[in-house]
Short mmCIF file of C-alpha atoms in Angstrom, two decimals:
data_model
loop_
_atom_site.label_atom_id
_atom_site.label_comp_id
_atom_site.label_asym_id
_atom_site.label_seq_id
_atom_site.Cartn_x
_atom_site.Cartn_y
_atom_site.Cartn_z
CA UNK O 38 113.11 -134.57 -19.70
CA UNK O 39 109.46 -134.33 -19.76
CA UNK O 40 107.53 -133.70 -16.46
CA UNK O 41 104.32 -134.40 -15.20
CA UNK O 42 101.57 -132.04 -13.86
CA UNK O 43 99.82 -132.77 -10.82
CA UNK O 44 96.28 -132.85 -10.51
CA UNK O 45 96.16 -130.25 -7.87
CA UNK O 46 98.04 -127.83 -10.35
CA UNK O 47 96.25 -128.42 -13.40
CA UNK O 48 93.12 -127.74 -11.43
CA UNK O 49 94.50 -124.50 -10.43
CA UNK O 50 95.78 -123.41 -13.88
CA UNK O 51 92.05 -124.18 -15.42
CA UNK O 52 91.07 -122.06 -12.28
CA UNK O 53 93.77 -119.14 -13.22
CA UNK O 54 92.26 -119.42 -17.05
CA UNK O 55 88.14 -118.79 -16.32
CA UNK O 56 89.02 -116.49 -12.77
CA UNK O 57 87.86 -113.73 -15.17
CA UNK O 58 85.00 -115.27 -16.75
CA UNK O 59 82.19 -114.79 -14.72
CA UNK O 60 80.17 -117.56 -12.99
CA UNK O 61 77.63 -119.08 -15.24
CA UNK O 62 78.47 -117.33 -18.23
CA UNK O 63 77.11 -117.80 -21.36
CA UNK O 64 78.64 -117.64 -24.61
CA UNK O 65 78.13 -114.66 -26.65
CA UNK O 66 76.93 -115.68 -30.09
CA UNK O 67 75.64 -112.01 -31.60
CA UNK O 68 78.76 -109.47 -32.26
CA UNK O 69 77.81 -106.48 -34.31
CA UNK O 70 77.61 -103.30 -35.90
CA UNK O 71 75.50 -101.32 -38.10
CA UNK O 72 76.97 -99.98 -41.23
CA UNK O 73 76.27 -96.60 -42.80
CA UNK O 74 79.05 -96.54 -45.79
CA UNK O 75 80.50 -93.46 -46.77
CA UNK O 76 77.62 -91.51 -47.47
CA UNK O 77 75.46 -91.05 -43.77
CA UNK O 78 73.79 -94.20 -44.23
CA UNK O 79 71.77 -94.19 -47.59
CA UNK O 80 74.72 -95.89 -49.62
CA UNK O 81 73.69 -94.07 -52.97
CA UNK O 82 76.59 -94.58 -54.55
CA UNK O 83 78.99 -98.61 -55.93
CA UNK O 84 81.74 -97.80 -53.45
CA UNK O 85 85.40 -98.83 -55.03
CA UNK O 86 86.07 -102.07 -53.18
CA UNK O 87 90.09 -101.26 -52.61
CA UNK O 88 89.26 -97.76 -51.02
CA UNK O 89 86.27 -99.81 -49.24
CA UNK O 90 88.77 -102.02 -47.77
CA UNK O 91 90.73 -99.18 -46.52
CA UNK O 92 88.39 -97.42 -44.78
CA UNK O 93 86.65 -100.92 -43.31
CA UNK O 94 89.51 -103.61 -43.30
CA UNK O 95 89.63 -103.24 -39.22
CA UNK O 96 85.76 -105.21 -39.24
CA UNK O 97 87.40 -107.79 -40.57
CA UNK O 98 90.45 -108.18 -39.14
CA UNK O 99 91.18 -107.23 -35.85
CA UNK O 100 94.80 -107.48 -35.66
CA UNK O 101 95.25 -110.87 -35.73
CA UNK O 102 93.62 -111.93 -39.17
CA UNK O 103 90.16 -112.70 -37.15
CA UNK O 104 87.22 -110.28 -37.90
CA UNK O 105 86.15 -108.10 -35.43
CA UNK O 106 82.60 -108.78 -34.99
CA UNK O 107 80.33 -111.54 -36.74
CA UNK O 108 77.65 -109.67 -38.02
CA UNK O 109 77.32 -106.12 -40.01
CA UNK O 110 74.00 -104.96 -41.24
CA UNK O 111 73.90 -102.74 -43.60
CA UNK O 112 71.76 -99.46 -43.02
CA UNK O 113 68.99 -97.95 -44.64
CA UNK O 114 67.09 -99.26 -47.29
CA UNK O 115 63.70 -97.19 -48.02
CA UNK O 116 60.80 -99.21 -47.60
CA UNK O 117 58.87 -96.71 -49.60
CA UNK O 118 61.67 -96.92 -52.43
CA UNK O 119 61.98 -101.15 -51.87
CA UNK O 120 57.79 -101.34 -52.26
CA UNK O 121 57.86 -99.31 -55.51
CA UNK O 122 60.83 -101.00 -57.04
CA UNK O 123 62.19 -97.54 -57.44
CA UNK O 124 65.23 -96.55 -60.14
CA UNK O 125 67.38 -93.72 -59.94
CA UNK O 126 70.45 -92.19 -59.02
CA UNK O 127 70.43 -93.89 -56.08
CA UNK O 128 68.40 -97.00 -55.99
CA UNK O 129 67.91 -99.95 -58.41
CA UNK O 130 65.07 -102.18 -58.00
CA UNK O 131 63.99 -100.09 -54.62
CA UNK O 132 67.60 -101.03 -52.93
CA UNK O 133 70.57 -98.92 -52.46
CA UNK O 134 73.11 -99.06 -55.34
CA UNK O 135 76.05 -99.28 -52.67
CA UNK O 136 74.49 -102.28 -50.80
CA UNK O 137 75.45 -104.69 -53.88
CA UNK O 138 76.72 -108.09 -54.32
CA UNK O 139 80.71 -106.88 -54.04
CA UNK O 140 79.99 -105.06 -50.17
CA UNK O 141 77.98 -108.23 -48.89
CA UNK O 142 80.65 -110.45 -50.26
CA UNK O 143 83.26 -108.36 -48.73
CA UNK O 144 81.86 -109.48 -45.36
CA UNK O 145 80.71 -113.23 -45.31
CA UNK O 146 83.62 -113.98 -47.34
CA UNK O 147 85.15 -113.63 -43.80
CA UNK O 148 82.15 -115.38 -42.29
CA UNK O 149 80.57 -112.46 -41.38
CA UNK O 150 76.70 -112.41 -41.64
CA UNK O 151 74.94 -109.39 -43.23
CA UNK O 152 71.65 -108.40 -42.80
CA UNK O 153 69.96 -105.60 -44.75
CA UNK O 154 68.22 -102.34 -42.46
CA UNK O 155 64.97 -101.10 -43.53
CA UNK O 156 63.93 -97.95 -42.00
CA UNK O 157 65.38 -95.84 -39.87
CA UNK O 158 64.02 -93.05 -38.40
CA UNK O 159 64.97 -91.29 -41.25
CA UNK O 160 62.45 -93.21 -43.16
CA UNK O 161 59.81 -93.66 -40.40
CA UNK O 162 57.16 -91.91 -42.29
CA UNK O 163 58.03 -93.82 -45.42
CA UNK O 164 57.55 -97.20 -43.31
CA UNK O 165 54.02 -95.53 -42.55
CA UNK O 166 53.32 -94.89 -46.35
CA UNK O 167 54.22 -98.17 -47.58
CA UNK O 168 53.15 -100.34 -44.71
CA UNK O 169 49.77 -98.84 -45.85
CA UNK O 170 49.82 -99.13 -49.24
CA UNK O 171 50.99 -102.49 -49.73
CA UNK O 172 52.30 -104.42 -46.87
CA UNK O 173 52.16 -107.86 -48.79
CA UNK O 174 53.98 -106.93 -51.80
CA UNK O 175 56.66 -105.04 -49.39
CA UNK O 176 56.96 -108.05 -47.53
CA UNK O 177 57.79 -110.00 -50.77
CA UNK O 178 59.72 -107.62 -52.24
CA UNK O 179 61.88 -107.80 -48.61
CA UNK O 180 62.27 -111.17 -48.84
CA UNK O 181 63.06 -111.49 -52.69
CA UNK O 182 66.03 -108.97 -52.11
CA UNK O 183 67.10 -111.11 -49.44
CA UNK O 184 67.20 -114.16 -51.59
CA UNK O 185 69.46 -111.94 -54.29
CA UNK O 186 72.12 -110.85 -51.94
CA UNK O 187 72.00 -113.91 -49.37
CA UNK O 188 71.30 -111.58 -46.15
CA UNK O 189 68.77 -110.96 -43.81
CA UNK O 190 66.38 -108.30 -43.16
CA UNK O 191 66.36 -105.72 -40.16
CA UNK O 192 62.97 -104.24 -39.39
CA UNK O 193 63.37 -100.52 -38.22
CA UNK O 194 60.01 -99.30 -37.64
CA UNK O 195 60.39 -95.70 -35.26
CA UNK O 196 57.00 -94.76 -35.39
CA UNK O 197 56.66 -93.96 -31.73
CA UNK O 198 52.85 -94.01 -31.04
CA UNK O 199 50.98 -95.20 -33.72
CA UNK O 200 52.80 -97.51 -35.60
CA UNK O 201 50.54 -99.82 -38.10
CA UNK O 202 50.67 -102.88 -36.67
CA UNK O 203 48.48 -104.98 -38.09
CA UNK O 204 50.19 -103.84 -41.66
CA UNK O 205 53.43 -105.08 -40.10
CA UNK O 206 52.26 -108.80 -39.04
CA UNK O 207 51.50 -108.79 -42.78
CA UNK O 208 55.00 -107.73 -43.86
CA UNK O 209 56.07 -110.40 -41.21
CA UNK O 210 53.52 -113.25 -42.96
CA UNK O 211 54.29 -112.81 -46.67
CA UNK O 212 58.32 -112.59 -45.52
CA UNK O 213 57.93 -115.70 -43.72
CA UNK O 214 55.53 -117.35 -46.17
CA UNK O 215 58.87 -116.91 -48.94
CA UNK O 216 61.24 -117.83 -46.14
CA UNK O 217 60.27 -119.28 -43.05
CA UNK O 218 61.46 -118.64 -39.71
CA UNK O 219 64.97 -121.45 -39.09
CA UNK O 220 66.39 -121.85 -35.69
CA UNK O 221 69.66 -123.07 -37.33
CA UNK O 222 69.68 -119.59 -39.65
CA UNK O 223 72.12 -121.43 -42.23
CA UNK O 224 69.51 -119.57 -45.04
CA UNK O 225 71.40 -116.40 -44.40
CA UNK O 226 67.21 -114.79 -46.18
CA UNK O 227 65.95 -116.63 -42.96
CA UNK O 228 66.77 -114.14 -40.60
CA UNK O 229 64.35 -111.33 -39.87
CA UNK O 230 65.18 -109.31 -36.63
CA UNK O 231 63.71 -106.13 -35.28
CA UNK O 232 65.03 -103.05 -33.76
CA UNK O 233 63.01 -101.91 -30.03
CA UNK O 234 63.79 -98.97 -28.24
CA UNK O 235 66.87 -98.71 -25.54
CA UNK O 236 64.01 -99.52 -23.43
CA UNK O 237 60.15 -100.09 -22.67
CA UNK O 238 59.53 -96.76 -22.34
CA UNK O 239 59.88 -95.67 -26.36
CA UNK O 240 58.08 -97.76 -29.17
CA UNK O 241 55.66 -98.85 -26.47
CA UNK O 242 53.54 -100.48 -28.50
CA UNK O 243 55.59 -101.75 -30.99
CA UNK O 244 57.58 -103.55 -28.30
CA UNK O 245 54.61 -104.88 -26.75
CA UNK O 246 52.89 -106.44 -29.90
CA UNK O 247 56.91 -108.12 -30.56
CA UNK O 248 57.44 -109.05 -27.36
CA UNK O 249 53.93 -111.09 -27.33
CA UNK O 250 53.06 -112.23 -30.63
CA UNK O 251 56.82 -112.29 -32.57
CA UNK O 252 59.77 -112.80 -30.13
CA UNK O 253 58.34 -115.37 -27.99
CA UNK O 254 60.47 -119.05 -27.26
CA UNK O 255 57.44 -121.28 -27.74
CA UNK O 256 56.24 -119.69 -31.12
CA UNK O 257 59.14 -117.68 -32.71
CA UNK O 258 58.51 -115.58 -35.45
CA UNK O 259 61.54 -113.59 -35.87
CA UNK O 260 65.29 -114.51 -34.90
CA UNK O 261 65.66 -111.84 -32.37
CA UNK O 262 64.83 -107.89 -31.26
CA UNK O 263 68.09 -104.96 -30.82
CA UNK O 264 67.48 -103.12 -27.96
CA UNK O 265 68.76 -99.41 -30.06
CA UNK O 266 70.70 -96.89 -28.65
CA UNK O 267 69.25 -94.14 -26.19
CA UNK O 268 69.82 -90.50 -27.31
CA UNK O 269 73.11 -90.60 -26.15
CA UNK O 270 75.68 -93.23 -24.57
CA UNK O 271 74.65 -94.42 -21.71
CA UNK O 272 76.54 -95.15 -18.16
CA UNK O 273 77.11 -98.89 -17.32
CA UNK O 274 74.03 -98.94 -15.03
CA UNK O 275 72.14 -97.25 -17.47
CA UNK O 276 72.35 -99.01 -19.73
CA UNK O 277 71.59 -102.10 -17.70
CA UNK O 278 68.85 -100.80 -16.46
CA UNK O 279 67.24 -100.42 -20.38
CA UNK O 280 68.19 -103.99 -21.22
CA UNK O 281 66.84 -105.23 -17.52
CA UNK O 282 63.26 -103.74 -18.53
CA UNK O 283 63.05 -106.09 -21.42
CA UNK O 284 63.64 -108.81 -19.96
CA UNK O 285 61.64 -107.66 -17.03
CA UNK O 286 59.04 -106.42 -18.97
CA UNK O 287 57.08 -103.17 -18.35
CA UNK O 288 53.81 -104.19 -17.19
CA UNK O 289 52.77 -100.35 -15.61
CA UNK O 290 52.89 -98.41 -19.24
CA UNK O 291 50.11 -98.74 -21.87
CA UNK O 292 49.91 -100.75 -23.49
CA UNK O 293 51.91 -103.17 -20.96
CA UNK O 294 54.84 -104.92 -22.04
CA UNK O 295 55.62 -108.55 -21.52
CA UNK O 296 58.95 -109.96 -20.50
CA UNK O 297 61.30 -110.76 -23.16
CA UNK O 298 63.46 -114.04 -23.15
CA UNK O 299 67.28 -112.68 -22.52
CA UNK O 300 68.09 -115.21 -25.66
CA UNK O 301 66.29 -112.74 -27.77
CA UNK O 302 67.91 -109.57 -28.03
CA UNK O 303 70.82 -107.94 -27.72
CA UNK O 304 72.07 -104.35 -26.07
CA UNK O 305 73.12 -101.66 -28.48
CA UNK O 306 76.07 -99.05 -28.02
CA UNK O 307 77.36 -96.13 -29.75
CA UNK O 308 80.99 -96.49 -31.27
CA UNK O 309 80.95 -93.22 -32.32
CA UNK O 310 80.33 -89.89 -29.94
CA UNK O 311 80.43 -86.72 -32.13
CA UNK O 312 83.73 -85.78 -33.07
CA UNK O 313 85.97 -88.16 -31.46
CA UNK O 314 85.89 -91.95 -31.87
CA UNK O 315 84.04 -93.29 -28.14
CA UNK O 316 86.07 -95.87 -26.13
CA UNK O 317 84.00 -98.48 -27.30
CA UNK O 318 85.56 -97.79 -30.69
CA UNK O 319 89.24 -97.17 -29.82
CA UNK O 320 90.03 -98.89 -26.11
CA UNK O 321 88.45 -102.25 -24.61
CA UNK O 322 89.44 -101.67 -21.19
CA UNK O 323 86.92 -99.93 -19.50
CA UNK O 324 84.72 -99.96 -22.09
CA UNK O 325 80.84 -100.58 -21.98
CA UNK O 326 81.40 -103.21 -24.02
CA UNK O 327 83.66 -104.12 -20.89
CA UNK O 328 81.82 -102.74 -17.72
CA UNK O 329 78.74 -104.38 -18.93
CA UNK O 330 80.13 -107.73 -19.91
CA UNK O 331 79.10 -109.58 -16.92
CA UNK O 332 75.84 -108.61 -17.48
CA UNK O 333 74.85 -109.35 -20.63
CA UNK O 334 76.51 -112.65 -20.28
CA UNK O 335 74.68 -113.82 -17.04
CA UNK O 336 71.69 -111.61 -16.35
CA UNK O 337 68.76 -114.41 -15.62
CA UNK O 338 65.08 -114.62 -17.37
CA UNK O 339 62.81 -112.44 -15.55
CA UNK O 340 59.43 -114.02 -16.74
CA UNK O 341 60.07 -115.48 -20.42
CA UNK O 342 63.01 -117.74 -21.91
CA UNK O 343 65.18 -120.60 -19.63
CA UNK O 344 68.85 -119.40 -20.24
CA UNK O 345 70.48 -116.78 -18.57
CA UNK O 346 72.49 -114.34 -20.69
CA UNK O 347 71.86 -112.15 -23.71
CA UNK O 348 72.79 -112.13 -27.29
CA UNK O 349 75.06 -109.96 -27.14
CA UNK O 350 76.35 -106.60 -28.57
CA UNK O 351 75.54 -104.05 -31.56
CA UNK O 352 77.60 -100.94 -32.12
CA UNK O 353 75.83 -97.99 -33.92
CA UNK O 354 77.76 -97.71 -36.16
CA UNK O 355 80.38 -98.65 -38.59
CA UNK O 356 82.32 -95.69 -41.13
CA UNK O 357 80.63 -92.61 -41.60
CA UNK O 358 77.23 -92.26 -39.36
CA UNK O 359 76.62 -88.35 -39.96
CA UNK O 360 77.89 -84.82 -40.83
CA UNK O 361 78.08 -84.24 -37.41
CA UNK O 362 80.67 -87.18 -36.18
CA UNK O 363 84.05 -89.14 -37.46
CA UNK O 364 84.13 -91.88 -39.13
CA UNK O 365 85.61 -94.96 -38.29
CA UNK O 366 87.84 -94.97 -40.43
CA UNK O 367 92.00 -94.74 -40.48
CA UNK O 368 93.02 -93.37 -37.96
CA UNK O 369 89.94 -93.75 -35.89
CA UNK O 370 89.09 -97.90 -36.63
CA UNK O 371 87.53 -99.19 -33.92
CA UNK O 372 90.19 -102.24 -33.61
CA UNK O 373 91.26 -101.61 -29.68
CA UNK O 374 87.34 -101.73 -28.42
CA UNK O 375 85.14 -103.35 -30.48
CA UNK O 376 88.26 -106.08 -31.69
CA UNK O 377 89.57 -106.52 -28.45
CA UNK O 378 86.17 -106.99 -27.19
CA UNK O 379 85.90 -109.93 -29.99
CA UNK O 380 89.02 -111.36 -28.98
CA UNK O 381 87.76 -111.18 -25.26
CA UNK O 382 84.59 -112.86 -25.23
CA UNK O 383 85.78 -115.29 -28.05
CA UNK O 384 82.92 -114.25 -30.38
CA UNK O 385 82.41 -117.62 -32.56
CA UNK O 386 83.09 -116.86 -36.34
CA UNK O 387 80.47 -117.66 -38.30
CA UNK O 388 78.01 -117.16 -36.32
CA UNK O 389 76.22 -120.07 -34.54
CA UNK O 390 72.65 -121.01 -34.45
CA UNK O 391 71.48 -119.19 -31.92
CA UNK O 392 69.89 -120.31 -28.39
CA UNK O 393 66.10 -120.20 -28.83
CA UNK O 394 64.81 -120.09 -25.17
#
């Protein structure tokens, strides 16, 4: 015998379902982490791909068969290294040996989108030597390593005070003049993102010059900007507060820095906390990834953009990050935290064009 549900109780169970949402949320679309390999991010060595998915098989399936995030970018190429086409040990063709066909296929096999890091702050002065030598050619040499792998690119410029700007818009140009900026991103080489400091108050001018002339909704230039990691993990309001001053803007340092559409960036937290695995890593509940949920998913423009709500998340960072911490790696994956958190927020696999204003 089959019975029928009222009106007044079906409205109540669709209240029950979303009474944890919060009001006027907005879909997450960007779910990520940087990758370092096995090797303290320079990936100098062809990994084996069974012991690869060993130490990694938790990114791309959380428990359930569904990845745990939607995007992994792949960190550090040299930009020195990529501009010279260099070839040795490490390197072929100026890009790390271990970021090869068989890793990015790993990923967006599970519709997963990779993007490739250049920079660091590792490489910061190399950024400075090549932006100067030959921005063009590194811009087309960027671009033509996209178009061989089918990822992205991830500019990581840390030079803090005197970063060469106008060099960069040239990178920028000659990326964009081999593939142009696409609000649907289906050309996996189309994306071209940026890394900005925690906040407005690091990378001032390199934030300011993005924020105005490359990240705006009216005249996009790149997809979107990651607002990094601070030295250390941050407290819920903290690291509110960091995000809040990009989309707020910063208009008191020098030079002053314009608001930034919440629909172009995302916040940034650490998986990994020395020697232990963080709770963003190992347990949802509680989490940043948690505490700051309603947050990212509401938090209103403040001067640029029309919808409310970031991005979303990236996690710094996937496997082995340095000498210094664990690895995410069996024991330590990072499936109760960063693959609840997917399950949570119902991260969309692949990854949807993303909202442009």
């Amino acid at each position: 015998m089959t019975r029928k549900i009222s009106s007044a109780c079906l409205l109540l169970l669709v209240f029950f379902f979303n009474a944890s949402l919060p009001a006027h949320a907005t879909q997450i679309q960007v779910y990520g982490a940087w990758h370092c390999g096995n090797d303290f991010c320079t990936w100098a060595s062809v990994r084996d791909m069974t012991d690869f998915d060993t130490k990694n098989h938790w990114i791309i399936d959380r428990g359930d068969g569904t990845p745990s995030v939607n995007l992994v970018v792949l960190s550090f190429v040299n930009p020195l290294k990529l501009l010279n086409k260099t070839n040795d040990s490490g390197d072929v063709n100026g890009a790390p040996i271990g970021m090869n066909s068989a890793v990015v296929s790993y990923f967006t096999s599970h519709n997963i989108r990779v993007i490739l890091s250049i920079g660091g702050i590792t490489y910061t002065s190399f950024w400075d030597q090549a932006l100067a030598s030959n921005a063009t050619q590194l811009g087309i040499n960027a671009a033509q390593l996209a178009t061989q792998l089918g990822v992205g690119i991830e500019i990581d410029y840390e030079n803090n005070t005197s970063p060469n700007l106008s060099a960069l818009q040239s990178f920028i140009t000659d990326y964009r003049s081999i593939h142009p900026y696409a609000s649907t991103g289906a050309n996996p080489a189309s994306r071209l993102t940026i890394d900005l400091a925690a906040g407005d108050q690091y990378l001032v001018p390199l934030a300011a010059t993005a924020t105005a002339d490359w990240l705006t909704s009216s005249n996009p230039v790149l997809d979107y900007a990651n607002a990094m990691v601070p030295n250390r993990q941050p407290s819920t309001s903290s690291a509110e507060s960091n995000w809040q001053q990009h989309i707020s803007g910063y208009p008191r340092i020098t030079p002053p820095v314009p608001a930034l559409a919440p629909a172009k960036m995302t916040g940034s937290l650490y998986i990994v906390t020395g020697k232990n695995p963080a709770p963003e890593c190992t347990t949802f509940s509680g989490s940043l990834e948690d505490t700051t949920g309603n947050f990212v998913q509401t938090v209103p423009p403040a001067g640029a953009g029309t919808t409310s709500g970031m991005l979303g998340y990236m996690f710094w960072a996937a496997e082995c990050q340095g000498t210094h911490s664990v690895c995410t790696t069996p024991p330590n994956t990072c499936q109760g935290g960063v693959g609840v958190g997917s399950k949570t927020y119902n991260v969309p696999l692949p990854m949807p064009p993303l909202r442009q204003n």
